[in-house]
PDB file of C-alpha atoms in Angstrom:
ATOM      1  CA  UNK A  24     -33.927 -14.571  30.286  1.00 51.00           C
ATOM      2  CA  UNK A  25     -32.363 -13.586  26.619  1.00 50.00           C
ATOM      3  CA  UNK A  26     -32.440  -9.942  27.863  1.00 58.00           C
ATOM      4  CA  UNK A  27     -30.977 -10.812  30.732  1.00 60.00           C
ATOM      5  CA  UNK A  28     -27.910 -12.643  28.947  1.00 55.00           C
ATOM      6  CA  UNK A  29     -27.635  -9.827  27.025  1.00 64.00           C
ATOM      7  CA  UNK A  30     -25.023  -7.666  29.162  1.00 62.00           C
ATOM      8  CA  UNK A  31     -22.698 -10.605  30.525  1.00 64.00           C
ATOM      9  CA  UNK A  32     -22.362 -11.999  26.975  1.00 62.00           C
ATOM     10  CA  UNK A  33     -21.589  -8.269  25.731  1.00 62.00           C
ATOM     11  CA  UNK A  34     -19.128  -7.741  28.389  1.00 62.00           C
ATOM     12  CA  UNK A  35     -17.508 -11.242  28.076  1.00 59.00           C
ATOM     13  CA  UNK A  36     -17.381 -10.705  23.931  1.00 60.00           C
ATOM     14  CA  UNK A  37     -15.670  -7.436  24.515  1.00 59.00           C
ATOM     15  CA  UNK A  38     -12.827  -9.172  26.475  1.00 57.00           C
ATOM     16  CA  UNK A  39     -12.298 -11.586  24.410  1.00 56.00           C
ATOM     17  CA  UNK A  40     -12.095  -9.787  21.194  1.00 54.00           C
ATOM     18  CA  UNK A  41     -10.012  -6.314  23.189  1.00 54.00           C
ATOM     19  CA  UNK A  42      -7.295  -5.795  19.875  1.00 44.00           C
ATOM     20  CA  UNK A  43      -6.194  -3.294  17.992  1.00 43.00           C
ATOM     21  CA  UNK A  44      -9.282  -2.978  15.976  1.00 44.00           C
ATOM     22  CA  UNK A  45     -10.779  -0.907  19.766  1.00 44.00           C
ATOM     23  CA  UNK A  46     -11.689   2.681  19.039  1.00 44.00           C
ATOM     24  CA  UNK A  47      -9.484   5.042  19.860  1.00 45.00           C
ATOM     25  CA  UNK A  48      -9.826   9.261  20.071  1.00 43.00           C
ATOM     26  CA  UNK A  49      -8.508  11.387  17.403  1.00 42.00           C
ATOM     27  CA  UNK A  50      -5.730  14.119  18.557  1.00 43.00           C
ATOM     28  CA  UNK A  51      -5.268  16.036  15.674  1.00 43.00           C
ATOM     29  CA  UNK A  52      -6.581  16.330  11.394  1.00 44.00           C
ATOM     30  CA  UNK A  53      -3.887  13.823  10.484  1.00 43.00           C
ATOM     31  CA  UNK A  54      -4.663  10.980  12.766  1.00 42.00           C
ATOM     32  CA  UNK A  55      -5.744   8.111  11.185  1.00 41.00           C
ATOM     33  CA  UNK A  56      -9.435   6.938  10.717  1.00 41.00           C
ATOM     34  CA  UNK A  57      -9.531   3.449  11.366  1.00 40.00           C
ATOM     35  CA  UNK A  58      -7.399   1.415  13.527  1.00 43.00           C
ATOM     36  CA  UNK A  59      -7.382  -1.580  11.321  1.00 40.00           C
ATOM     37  CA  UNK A  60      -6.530   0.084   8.053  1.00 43.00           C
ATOM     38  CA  UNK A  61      -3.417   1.864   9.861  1.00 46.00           C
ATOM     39  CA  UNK A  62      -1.585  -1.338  10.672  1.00 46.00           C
ATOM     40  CA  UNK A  63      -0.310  -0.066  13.900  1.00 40.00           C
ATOM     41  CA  UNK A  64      -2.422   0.394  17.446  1.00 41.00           C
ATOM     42  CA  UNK A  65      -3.510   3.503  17.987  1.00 41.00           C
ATOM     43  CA  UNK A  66      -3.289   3.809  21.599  1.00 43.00           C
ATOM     44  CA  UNK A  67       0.094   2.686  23.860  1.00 41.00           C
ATOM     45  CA  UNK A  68      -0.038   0.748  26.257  1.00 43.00           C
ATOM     46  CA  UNK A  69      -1.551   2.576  29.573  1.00 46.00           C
ATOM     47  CA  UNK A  70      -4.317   3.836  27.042  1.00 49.00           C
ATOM     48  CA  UNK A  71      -8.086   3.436  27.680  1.00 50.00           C
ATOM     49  CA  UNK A  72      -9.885   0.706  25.693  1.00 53.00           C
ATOM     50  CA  UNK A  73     -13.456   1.142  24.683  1.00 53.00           C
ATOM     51  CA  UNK A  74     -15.639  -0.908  22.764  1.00 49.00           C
ATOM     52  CA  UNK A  75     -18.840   0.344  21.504  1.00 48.00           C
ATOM     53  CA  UNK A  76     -21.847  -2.288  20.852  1.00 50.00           C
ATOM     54  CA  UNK A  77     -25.147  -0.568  19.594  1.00 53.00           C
ATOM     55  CA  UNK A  78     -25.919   1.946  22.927  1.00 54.00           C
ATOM     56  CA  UNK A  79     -24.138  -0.386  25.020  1.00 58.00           C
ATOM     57  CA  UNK A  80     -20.969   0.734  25.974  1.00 56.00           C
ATOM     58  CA  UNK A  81     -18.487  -1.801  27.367  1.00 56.00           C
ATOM     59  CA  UNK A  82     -14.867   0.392  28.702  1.00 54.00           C
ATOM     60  CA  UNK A  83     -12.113  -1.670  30.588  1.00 54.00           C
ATOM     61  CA  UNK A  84      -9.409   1.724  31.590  1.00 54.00           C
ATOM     62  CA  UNK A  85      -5.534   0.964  31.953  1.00 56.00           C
ATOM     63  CA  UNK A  86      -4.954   4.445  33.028  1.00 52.00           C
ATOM     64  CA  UNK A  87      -4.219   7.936  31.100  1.00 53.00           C
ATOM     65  CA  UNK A  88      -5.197   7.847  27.202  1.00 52.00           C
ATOM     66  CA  UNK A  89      -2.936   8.445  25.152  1.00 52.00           C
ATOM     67  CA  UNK A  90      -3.197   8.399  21.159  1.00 56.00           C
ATOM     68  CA  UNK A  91      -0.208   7.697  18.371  1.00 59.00           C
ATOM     69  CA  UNK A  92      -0.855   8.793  14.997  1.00 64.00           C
ATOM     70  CA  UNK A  93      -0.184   6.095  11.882  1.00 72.00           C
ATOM     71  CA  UNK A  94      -0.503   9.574   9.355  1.00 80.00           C
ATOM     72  CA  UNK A  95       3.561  10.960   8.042  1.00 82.00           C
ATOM     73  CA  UNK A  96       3.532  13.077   5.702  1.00 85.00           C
ATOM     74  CA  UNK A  97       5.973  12.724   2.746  1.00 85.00           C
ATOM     75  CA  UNK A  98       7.365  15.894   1.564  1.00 90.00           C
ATOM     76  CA  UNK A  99       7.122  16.698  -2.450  1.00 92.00           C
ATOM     77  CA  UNK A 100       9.853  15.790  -4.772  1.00 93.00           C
ATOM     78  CA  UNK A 101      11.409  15.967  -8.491  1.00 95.00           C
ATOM     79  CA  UNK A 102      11.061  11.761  -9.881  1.00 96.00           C
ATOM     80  CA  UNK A 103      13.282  11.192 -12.628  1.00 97.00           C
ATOM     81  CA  UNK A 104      11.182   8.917 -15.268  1.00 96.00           C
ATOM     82  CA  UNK A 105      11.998   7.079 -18.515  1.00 97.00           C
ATOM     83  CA  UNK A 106       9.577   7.133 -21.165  1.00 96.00           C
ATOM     84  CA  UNK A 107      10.344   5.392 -25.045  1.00 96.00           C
ATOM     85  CA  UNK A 108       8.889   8.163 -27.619  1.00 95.00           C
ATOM     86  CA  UNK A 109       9.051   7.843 -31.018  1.00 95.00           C
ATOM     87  CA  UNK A 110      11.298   9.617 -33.176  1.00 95.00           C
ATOM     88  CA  UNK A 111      10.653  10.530 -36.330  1.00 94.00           C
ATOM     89  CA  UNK A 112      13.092  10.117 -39.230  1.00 94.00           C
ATOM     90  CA  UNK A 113      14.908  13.619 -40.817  1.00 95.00           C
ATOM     91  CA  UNK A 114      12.959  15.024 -43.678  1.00 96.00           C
ATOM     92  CA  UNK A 115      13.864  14.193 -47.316  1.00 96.00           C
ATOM     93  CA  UNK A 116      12.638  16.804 -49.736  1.00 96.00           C
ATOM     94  CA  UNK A 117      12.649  15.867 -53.647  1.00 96.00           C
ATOM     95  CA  UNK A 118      11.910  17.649 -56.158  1.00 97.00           C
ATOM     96  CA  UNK A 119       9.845  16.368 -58.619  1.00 96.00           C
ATOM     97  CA  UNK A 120       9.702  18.167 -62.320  1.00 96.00           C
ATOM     98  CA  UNK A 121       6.588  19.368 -64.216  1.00 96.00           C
ATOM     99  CA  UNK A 122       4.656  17.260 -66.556  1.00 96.00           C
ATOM    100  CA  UNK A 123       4.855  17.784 -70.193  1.00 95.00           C
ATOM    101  CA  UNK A 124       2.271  16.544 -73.046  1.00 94.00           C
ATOM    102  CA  UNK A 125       1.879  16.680 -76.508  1.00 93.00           C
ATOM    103  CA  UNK A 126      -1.805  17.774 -77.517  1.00 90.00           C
ATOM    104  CA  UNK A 127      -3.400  18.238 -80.808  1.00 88.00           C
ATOM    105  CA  UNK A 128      -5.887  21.039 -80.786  1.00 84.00           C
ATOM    106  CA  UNK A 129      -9.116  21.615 -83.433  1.00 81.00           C
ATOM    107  CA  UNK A 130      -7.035  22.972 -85.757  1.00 84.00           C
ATOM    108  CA  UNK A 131      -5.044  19.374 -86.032  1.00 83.00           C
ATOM    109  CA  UNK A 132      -1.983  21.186 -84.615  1.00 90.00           C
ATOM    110  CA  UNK A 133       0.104  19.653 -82.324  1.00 91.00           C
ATOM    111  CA  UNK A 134       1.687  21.872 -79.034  1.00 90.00           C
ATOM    112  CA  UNK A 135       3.558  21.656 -75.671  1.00 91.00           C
ATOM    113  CA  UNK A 136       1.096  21.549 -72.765  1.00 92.00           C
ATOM    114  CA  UNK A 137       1.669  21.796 -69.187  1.00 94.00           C
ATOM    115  CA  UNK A 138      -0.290  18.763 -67.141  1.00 94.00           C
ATOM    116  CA  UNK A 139       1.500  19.290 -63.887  1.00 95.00           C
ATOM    117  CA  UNK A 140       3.906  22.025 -62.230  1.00 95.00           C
ATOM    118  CA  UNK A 141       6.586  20.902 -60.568  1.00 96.00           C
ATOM    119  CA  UNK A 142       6.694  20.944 -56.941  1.00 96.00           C
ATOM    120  CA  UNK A 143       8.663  19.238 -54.091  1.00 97.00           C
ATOM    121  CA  UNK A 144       7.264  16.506 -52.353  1.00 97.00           C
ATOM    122  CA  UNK A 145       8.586  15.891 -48.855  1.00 96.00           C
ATOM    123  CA  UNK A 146       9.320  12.035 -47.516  1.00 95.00           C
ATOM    124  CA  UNK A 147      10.415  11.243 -43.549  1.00 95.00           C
ATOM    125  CA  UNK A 148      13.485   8.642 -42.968  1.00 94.00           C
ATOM    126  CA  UNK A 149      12.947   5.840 -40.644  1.00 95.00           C
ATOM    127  CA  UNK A 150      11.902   6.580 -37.195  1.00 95.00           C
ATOM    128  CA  UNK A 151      12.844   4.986 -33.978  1.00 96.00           C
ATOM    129  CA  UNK A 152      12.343   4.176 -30.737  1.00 96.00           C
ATOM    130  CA  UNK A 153      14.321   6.099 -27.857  1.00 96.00           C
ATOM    131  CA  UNK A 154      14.599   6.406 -24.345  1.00 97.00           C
ATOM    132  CA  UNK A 155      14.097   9.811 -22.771  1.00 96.00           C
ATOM    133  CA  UNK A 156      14.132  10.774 -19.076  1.00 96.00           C
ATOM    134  CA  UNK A 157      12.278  13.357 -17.753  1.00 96.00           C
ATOM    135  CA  UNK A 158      11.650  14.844 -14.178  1.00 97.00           C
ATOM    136  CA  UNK A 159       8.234  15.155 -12.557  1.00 96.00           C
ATOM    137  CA  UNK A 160       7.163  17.234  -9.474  1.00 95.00           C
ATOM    138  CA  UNK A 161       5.184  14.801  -7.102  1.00 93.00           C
ATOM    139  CA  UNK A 162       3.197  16.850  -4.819  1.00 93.00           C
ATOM    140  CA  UNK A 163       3.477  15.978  -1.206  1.00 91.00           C
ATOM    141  CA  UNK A 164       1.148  13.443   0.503  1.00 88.00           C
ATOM    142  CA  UNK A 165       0.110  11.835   3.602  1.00 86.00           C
ATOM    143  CA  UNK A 166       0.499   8.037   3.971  1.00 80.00           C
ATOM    144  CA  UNK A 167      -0.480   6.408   6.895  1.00 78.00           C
ATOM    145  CA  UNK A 168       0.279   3.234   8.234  1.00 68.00           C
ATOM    146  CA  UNK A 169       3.093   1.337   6.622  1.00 61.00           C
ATOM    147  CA  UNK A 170       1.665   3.044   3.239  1.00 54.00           C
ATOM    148  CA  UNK A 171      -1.451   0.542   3.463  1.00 55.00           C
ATOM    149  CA  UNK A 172      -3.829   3.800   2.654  1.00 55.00           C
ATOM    150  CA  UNK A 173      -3.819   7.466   2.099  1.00 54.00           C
ATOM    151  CA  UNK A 174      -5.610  10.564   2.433  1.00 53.00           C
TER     152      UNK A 174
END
């Protein structure tokens, strides 16, 4: 008796739940994979509906099929974009002068010695923050449906 239930129930489920989620065919690489991710039908009106349950297939035809791809592809393009870098302040280069002492050696004499050569010693100014804009290739891409997914 279940077994026999089976079918009608199938048959009446399919009309009932006939939407845009039915499969459709695929036409070309770019049509889109799933019905309910593209937002749109895939098939016009006129278009064969099919649902598929397990091996059971349930078809109610409206005439020629016909399918509409959600897939558009964008062509690349140059995006301007802002980006805050930091900027480091302009050098500032001292010079610092050698180090002198007075040493007494073993012979209790007292000279002139050199500790540390001079040199210059090189400090930044302050930095800051600034705004530069830049432009960017984006590559092109294929959105499909309403730009809900890609590929």
């Amino acid at each position: 008796m279940l077994k026999s239930l089976r079918l009608p129930a199938l048959a009446c489920a399919a009309l009932l739940c006939i939407s845009p989620l039915a499969s459709a065919g695929r036409t070309g690489s770019k049509s889109c994979g799933a019905v309910s991710r593209c937002g749109t039908p895939s098939l016009r009106l006129g278009g064969n509906i099919g649902l598929r349950l397990g091996k059971t297939r349930v078809s109610i035809g409206f005439g020629q099929r016909r399918s509409v791809s959600c897939c558009r592809t964008q062509p690349g393009h140059y995006r301007t974009v802002s980006e805050n870098i930091w900027v480091q302040g302009a050098p500032i280069q001292t010079w610092v002068p050698a180090r002198y002492e007075w040493r007494q050696d073993g012979c209790s004499s007292v000279t002139q010695v050199l500790v540390q050569q001079g040199y210059f010693r090189t400090d930044y100014g302050p930095g800051h923050y600034e705004t530069r804009t830049r432009r960017i290739w984006v590559p092109a891409q294929t959105v499909c449906g309403m730009g809900r997914h890609r590929h």
